[in-house]
CSV table of C-alpha atoms in Angstrom, one decimal:
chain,number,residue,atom,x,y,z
A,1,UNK,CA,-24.1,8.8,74.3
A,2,UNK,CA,-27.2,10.8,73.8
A,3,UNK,CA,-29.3,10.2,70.5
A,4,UNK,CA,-28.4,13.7,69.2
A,5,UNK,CA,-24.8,12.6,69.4
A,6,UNK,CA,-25.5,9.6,67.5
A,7,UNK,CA,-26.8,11.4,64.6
A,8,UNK,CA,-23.9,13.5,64.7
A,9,UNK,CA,-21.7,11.0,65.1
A,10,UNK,CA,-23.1,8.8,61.7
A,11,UNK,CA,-24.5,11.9,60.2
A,12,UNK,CA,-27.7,10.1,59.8
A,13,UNK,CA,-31.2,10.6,61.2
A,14,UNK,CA,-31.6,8.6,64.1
A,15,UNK,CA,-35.1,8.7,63.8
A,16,UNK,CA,-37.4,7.6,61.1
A,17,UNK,CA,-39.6,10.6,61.1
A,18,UNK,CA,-41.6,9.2,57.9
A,19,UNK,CA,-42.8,5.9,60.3
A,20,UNK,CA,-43.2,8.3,63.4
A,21,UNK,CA,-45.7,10.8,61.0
A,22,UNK,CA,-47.5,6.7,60.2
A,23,UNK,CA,-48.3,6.3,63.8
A,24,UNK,CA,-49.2,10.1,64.2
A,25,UNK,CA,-52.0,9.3,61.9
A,26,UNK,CA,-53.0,6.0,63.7
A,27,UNK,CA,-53.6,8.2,66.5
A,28,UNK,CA,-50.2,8.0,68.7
A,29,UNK,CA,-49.7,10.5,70.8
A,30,UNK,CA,-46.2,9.3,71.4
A,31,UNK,CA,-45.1,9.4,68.1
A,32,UNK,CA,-45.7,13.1,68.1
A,33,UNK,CA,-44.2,13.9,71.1
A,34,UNK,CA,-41.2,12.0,69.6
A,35,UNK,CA,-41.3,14.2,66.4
A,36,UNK,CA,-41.7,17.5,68.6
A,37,UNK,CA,-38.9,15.7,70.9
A,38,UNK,CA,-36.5,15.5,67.7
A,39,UNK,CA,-37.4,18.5,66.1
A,40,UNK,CA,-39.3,21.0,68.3
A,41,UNK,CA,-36.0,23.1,69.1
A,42,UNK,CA,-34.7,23.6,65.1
A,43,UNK,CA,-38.6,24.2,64.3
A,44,UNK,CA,-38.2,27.0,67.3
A,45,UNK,CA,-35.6,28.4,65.4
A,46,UNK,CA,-36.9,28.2,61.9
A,47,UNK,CA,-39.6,30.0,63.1
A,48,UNK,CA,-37.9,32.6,65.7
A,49,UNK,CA,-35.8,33.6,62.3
A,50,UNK,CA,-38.8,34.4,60.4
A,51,UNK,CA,-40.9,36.1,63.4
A,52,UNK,CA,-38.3,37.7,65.0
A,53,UNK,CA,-40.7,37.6,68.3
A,54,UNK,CA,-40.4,34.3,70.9
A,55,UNK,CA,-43.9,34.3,71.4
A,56,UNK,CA,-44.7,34.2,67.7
A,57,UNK,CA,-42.7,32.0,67.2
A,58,UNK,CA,-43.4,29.3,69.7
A,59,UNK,CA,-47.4,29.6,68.1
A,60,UNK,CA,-46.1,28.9,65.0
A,61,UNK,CA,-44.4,26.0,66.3
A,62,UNK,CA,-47.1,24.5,68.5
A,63,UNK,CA,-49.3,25.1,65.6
A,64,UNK,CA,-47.6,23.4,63.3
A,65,UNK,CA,-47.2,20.7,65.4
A,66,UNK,CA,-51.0,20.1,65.6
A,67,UNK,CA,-51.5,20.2,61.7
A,68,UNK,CA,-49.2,17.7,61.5
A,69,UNK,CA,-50.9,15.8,63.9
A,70,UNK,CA,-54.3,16.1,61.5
A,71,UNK,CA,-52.6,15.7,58.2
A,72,UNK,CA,-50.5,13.1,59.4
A,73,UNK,CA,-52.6,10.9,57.2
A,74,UNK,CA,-51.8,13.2,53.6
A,75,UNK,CA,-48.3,12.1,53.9
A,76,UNK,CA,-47.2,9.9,51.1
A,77,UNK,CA,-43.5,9.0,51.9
A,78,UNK,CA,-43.4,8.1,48.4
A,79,UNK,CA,-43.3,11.3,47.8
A,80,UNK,CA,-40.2,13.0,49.4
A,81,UNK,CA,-38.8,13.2,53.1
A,82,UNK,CA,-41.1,13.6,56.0
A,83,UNK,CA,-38.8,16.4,58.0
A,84,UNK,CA,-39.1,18.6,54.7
A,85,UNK,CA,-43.2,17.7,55.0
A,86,UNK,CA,-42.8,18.9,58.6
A,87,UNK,CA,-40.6,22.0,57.9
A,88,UNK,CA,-43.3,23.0,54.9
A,89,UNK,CA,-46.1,23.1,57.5
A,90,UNK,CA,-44.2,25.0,59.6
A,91,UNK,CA,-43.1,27.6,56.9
A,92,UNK,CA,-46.5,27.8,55.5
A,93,UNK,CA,-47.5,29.0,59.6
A,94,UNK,CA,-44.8,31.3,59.9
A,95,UNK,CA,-45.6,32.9,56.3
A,96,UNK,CA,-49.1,33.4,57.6
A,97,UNK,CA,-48.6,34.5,60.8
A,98,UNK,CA,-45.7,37.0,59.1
A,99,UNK,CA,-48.4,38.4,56.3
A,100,UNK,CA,-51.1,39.2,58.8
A,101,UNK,CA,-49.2,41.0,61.1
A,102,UNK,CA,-47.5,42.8,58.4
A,103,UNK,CA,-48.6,46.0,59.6
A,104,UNK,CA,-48.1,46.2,62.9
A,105,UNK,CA,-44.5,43.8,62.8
A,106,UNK,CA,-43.5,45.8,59.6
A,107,UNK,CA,-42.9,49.4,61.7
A,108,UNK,CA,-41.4,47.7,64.8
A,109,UNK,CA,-38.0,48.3,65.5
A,110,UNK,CA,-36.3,44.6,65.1
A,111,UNK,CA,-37.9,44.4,61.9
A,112,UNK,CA,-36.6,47.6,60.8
A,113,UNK,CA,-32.9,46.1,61.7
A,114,UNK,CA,-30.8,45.5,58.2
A,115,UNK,CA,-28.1,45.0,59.6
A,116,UNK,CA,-29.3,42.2,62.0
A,117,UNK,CA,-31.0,41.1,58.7
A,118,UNK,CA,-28.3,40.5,56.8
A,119,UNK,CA,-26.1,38.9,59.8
A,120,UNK,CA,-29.0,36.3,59.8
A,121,UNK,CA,-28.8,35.6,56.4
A,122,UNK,CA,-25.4,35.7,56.1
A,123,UNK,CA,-24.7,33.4,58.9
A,124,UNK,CA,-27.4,30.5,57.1
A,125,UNK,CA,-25.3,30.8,54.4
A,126,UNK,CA,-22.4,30.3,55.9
A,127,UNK,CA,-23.7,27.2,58.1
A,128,UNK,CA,-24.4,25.4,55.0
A,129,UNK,CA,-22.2,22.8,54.6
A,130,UNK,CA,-19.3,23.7,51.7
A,131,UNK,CA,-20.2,20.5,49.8
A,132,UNK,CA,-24.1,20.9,49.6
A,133,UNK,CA,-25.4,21.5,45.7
A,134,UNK,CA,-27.2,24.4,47.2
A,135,UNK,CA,-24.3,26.4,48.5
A,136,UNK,CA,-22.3,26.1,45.5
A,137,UNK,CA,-25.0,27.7,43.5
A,138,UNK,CA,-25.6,30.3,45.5
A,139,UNK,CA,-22.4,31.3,45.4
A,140,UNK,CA,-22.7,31.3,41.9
A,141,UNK,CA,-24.9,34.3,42.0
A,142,UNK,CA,-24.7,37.8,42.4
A,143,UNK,CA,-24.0,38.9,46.4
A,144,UNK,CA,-27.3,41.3,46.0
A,145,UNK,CA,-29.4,38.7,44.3
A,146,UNK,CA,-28.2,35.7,46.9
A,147,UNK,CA,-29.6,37.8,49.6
A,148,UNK,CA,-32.4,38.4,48.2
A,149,UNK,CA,-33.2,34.7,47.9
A,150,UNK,CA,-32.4,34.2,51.1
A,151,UNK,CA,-33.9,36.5,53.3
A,152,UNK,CA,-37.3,35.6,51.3
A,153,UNK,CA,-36.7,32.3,52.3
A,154,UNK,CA,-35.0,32.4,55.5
A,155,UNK,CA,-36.3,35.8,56.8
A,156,UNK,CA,-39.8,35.1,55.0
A,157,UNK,CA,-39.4,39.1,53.5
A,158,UNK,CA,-42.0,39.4,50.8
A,159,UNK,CA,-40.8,41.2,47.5
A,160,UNK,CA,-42.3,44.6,48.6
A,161,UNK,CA,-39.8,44.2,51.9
A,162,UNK,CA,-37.0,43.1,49.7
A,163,UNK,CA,-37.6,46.0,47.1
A,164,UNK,CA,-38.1,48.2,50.4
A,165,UNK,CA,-34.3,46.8,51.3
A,166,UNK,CA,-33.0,47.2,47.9
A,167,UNK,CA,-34.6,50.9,47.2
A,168,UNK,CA,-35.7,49.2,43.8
A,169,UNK,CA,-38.8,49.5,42.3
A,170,UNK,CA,-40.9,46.0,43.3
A,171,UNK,CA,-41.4,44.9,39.7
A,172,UNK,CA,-37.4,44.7,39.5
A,173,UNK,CA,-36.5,43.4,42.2
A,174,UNK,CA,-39.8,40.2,41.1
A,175,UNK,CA,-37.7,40.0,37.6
A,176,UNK,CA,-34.2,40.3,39.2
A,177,UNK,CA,-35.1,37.4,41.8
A,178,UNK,CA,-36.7,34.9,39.1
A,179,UNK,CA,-33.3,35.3,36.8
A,180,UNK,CA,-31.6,34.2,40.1
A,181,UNK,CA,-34.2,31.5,40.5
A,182,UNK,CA,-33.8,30.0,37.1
A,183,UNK,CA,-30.1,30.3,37.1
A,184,UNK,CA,-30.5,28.6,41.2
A,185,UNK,CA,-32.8,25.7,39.2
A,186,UNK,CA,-30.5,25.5,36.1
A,187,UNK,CA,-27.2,24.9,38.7
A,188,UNK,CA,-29.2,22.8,41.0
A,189,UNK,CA,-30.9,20.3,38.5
B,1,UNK,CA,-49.2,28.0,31.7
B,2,UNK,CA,-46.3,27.2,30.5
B,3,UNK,CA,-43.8,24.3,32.0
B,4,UNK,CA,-40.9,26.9,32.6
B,5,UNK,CA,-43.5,29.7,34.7
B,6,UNK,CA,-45.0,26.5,36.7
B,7,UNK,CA,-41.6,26.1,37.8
B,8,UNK,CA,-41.2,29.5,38.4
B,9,UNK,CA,-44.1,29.5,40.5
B,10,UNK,CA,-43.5,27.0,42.4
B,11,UNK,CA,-39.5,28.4,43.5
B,12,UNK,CA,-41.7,31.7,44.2
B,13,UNK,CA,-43.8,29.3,46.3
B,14,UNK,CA,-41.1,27.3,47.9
B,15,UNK,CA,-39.5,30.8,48.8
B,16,UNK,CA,-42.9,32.2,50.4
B,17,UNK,CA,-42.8,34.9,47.7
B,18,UNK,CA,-46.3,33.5,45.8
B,19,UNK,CA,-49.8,35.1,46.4
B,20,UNK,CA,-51.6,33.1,48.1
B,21,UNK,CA,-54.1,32.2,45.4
B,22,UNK,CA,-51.9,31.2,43.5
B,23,UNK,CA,-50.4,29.0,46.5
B,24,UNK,CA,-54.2,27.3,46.4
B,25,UNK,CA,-54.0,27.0,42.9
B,26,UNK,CA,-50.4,24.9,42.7
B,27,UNK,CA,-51.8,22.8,45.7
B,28,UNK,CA,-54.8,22.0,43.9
B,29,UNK,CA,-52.8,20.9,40.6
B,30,UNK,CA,-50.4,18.9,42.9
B,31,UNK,CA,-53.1,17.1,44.6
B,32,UNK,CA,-54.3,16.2,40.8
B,33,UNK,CA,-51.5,15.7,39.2
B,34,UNK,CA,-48.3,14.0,40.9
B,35,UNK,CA,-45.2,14.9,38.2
B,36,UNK,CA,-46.5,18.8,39.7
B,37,UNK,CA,-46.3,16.9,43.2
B,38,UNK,CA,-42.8,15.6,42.5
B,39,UNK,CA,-41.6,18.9,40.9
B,40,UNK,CA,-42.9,20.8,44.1
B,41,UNK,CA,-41.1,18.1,46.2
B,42,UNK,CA,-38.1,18.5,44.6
B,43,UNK,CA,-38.2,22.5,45.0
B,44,UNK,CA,-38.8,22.4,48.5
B,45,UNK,CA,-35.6,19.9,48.8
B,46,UNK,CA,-33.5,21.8,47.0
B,47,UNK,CA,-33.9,24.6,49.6
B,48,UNK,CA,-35.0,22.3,52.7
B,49,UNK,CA,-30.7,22.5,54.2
B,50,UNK,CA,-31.4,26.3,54.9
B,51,UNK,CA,-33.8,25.0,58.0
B,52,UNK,CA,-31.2,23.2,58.9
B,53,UNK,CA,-29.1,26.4,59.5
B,54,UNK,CA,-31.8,27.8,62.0
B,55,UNK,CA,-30.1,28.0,65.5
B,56,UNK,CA,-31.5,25.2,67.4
B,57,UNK,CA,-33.6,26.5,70.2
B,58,UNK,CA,-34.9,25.3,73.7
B,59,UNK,CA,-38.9,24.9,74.1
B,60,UNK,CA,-40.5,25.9,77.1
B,61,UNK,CA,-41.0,22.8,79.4
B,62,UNK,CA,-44.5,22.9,79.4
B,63,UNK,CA,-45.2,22.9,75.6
B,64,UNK,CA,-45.8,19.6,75.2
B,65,UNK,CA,-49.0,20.2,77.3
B,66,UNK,CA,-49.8,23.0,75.0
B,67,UNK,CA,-49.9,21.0,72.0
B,68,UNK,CA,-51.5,18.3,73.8
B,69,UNK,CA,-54.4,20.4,74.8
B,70,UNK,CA,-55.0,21.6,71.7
B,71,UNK,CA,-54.9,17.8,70.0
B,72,UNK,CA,-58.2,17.4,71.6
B,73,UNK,CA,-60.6,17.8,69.3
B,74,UNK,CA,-58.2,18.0,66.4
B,75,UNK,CA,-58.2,14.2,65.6
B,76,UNK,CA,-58.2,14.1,62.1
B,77,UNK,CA,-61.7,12.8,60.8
B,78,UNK,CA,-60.5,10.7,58.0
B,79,UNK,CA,-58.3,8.3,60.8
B,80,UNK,CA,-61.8,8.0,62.5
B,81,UNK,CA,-63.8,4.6,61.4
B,82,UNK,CA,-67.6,6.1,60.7
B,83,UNK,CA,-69.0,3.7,63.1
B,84,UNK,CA,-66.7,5.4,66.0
B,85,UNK,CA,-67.6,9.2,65.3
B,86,UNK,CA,-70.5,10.0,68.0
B,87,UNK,CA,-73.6,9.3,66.9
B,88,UNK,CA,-75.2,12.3,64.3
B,89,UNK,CA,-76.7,14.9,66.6
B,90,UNK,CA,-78.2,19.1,65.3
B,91,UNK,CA,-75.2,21.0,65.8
B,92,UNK,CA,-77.2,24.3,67.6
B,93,UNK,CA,-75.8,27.0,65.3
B,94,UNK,CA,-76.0,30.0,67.5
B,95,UNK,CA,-72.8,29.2,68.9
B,96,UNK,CA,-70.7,29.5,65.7
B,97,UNK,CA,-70.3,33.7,65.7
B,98,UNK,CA,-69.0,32.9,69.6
B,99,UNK,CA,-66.9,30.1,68.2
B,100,UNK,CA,-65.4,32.0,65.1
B,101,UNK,CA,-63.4,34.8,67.4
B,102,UNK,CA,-61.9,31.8,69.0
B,103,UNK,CA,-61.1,30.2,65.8
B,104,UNK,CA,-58.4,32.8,65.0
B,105,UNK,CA,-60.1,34.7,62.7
B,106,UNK,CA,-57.7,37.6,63.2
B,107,UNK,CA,-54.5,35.1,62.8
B,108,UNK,CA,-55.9,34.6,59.4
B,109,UNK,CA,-57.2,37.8,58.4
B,110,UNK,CA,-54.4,38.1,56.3
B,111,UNK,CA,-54.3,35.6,54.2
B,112,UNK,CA,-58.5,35.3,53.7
B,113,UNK,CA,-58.7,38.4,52.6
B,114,UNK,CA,-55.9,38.2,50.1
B,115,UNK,CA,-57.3,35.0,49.1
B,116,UNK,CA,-60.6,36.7,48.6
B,117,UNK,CA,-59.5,39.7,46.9
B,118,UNK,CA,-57.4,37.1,44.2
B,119,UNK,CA,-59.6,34.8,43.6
B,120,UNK,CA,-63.2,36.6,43.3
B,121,UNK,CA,-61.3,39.2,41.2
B,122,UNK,CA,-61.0,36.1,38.8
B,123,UNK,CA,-64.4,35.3,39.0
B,124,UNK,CA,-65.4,38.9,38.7
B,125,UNK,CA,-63.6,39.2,35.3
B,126,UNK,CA,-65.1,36.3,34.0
B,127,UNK,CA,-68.7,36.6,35.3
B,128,UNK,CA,-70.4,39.7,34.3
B,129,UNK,CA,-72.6,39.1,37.0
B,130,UNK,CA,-71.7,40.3,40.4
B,131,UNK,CA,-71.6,38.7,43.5
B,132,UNK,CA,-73.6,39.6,46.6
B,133,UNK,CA,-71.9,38.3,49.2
B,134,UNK,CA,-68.6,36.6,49.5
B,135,UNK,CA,-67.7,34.2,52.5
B,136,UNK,CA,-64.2,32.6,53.2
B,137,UNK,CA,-64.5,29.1,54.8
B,138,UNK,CA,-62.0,28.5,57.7
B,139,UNK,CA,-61.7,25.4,59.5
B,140,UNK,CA,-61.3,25.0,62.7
B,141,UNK,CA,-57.7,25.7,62.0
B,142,UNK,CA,-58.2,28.5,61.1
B,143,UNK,CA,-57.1,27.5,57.3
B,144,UNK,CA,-59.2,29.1,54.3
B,145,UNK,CA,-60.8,25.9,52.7
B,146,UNK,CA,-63.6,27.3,50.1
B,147,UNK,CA,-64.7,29.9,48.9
B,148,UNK,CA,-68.5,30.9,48.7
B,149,UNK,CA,-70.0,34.0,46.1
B,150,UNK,CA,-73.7,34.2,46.3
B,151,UNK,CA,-75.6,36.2,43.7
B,152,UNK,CA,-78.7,38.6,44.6
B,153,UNK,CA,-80.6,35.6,43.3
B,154,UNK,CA,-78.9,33.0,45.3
B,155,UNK,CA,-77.3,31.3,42.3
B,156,UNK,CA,-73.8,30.4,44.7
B,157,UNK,CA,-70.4,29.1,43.5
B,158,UNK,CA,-68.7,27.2,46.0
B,159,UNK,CA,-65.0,26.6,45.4
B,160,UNK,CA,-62.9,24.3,47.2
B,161,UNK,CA,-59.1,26.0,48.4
B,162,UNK,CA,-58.4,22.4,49.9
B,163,UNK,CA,-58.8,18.7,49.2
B,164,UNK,CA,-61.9,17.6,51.6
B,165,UNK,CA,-61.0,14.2,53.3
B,166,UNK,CA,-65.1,13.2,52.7
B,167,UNK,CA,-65.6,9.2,53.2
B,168,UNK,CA,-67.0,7.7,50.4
B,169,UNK,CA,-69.8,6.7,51.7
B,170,UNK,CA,-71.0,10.7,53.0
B,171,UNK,CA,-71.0,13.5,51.0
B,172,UNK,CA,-70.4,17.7,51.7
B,173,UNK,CA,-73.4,19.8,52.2
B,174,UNK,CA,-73.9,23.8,52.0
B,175,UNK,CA,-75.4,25.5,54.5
B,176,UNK,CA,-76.3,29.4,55.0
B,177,UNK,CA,-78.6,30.9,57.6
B,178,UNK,CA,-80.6,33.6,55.6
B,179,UNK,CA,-81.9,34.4,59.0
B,180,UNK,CA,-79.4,35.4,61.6
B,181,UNK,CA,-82.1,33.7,64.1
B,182,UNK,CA,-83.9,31.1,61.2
B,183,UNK,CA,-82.7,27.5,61.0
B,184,UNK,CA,-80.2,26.6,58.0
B,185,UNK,CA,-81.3,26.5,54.9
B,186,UNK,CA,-79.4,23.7,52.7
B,187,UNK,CA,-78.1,25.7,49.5
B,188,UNK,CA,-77.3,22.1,47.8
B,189,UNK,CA,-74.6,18.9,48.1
B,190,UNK,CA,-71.6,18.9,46.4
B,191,UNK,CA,-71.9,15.8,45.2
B,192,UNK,CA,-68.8,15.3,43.2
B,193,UNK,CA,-66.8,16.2,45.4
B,194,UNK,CA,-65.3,19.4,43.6
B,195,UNK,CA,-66.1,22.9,43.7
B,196,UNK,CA,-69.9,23.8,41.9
B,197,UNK,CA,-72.1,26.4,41.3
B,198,UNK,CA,-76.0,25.9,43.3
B,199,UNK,CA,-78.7,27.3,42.5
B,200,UNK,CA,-82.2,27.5,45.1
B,201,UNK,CA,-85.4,29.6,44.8
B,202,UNK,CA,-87.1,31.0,47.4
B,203,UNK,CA,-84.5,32.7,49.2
B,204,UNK,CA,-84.1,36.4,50.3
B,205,UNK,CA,-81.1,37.7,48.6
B,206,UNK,CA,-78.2,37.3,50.4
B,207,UNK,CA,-76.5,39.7,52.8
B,208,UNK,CA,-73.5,40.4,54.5
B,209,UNK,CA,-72.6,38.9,57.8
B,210,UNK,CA,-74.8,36.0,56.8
B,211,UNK,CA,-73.8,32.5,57.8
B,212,UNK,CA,-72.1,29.9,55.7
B,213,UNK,CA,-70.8,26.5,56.5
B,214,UNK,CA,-70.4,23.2,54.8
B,215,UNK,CA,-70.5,19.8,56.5
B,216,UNK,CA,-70.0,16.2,56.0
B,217,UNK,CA,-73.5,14.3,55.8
B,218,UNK,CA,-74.8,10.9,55.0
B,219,UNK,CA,-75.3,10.0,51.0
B,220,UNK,CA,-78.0,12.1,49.7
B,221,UNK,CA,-77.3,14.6,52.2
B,222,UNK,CA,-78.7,15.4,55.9
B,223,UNK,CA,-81.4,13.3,56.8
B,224,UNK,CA,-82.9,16.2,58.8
B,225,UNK,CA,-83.0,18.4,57.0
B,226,UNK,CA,-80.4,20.6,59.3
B,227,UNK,CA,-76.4,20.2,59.8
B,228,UNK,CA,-76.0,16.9,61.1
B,229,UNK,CA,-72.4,16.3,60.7
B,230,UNK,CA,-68.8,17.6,61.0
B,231,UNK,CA,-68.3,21.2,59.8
B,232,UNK,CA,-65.6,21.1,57.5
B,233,UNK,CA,-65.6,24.8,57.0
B,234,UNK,CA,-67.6,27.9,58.0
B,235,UNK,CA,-67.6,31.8,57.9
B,236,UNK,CA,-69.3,34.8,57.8
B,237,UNK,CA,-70.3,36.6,54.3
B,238,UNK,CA,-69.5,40.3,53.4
B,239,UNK,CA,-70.5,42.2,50.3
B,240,UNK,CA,-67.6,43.0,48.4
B,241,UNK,CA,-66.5,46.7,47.5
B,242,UNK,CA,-66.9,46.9,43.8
């Protein structure tokens, strides 16, 4: 039995990522080869559904990996999971790498793609499990506003892409996302 | 600001729909302040089970060696005991333009100039008198981590977009090259560790493409006289279109 099937099998992780991120900042190589080992291939596909380009995408990964490495020291396991550290660093990479090369990915073709768009988003939805808090308030909200959310968070789409989506003016589409975000915090909480 | 638009703010941020000044700003109240830590931590959980809906790709077989290479060099300073870090030595500043193409300046174009545009605008409104010059910081990284706005008279404002990992013992140092082929000229140490406003006579008003950098020195700043340390930040100035 592999170690993947292990954590599939007891639906645990079968690595302790928080004491792996301890020894990153000791100065173990291993420990983030372990981490890149564990989570290298979802953090490839985090960041292949934001860029939309393999290349990109495999930056943003490789760079986040190496911030890790250097703030492995920041994280305070006190404060919340290590994977969702991890995952933040690599958002925050994609985010950036999305926003400066706005102009040129913005006009390409596969960005252009709504309908490829929405399958993404629509098939994250789907995948999350049925008894998670987070899928049972999104289906709380309105189809339009639900994909909103989630193709700013999944797609990283800023609000001038969504509005561009929507064909709504940007300053309704900001006040039409933060009622679904305060009714999202009001279910979730 | 209110309790209700911090949290409002920080779902924006969580969803990568925040400027990012205002990103900086959060991060800076969360380093301070840990129930705006927690609440951060608890919005990025809420939404953390969409990454695990991401298809669940293979990596190219050589990345590891990718990452590898580029650990060298990126050891984090504060894991490194003072008495191990080489010994001091002049860093030779005429290699920095060189070194700032490969620091992916382009990469991060974006978001420096966003940054710039937010947060001088704020100091803009509030400070009757203009800037000169305005310099993001990068790090090796390529990560914004201060700002710097120099007046005609040299009167700068350093402000810090990141929590500096300075020992205790050393303290952070501004640089600028008023020369593009002079030596450094220290502006002042920021010696509470914060963001500060220096002031130094006997400068020539400031211009664009000018240097700026800030290092880690010993107490009471370089012994030298020149950059002796780490660079924890450096970039080039431009004037701002006003």
């Amino acid at each position: 039995m592999t170690e993947c099937d292990r954590r599939e099998d007891t639906g645990q992780p079968f690595m302790d990522h928080a004491a792996l991120l301890k020894s990153c900042a000791g100065g173990d190589r291993l420990a983030l080869q372990k981490l890149m080992d564990a989570e290298g291939g979802r953090m490839l596909g985090v960041a292949r559904r934001m860029l939309r380009r393999d290349d990109l995408a495999q930056d943003a990964v490789q760079e986040a990996l190496v911030l890790v490495w250097r703030k492995a020291h920041q994280f305070d396991a006190q404060r919340g999971s290590a994977k969702g550290w991890i995952y933040t660093i690599l958002r925050n990479r994609c985010l950036t790498l999305l926003r400066s090369e706005d102009r040129e990915v913005a006009t390409s073709p596969e960005r252009l793609s709504a309908s490829e768009d929405a399958q993404v988003i629509d098939t994250a939805f789907d995948r999350l499990a049925d008894t998670t808090d987070l899928r049972r308030c999104l289906e709380g909200l309105d189809v339009q506003t639900r994909r909103a959310i989630l193709s700013s968070y999944v797609l990283g789409h800023s609000h001038g892409e969504i509005a561009g989506r929507m064909e709504a003016p940007l300053g309704s589409v900001k006040s039409w996302v933060r009622r679904g975000l305060l009714k999202l915090r009001e279910c979730l909480s | 600001m209110t309790d209700r638009s911090l949290d409002m703010l920080i779902d924006e941020i969580v969803l990568g729909l925040a400027e990012p000044a205002d990103v900086a700003r959060v991060e800076a109240m969360a380093a301070d302040d840990p129930d705006i830590a927690a609440r951060l931590d608890r919005a990025r959980a809420r939404f953390a089970p969409l990454d695990d809906t991401a298809d669940e790709l293979e990596l190219p077989e050589d990345f590891w060696a990718r990452v590898e290479r580029d650990l060298d060099g990126a050891d984090s300073l504060a894991d490194t005991p003072a008495e191990a870090r080489a010994p001091a030595e002049v860093i030779d500043l005429s290699g920095v333009r060189r070194a700032m193409t490969r620091w992916r300046g382009a990469a991060i174009g974006g978001l420096a100039a966003a940054l710039l545009l937010a947060v001088s605008l704020g100091w803009t409104l509030m400070n009757p008198a203009q800037p000169a010059v305005i310099a993001v910081l990068l790090n090796e990284q390529g990560e914004a981590v201060a700002l710097v706005e120099s007046r005609p008279d040299n009167t700068t404002r350093v402000t810090l977009l990141e929590q500096a990992d300075v020992p205790p013992d050393r303290v952070m140092q501004v640089w600028t090259k008023p020369e593009d082929d002079g030596p450094p000229v220290s502006l002042g140490l920021l010696a509470r560790g914060l963001s500060d406003t220096l002031t130094i006579e006997g400068l020539p008003a400031p211009h664009a493409q000018q240097l700026y950098e800030i290092t880690v020195e010993p107490e009471g700043g370089s012994p030298t006289n020149l950059p002796t340390g780490p660079i924890l930040g450096k970039g080039l100035a431009k004037a701002p279109v006003i």
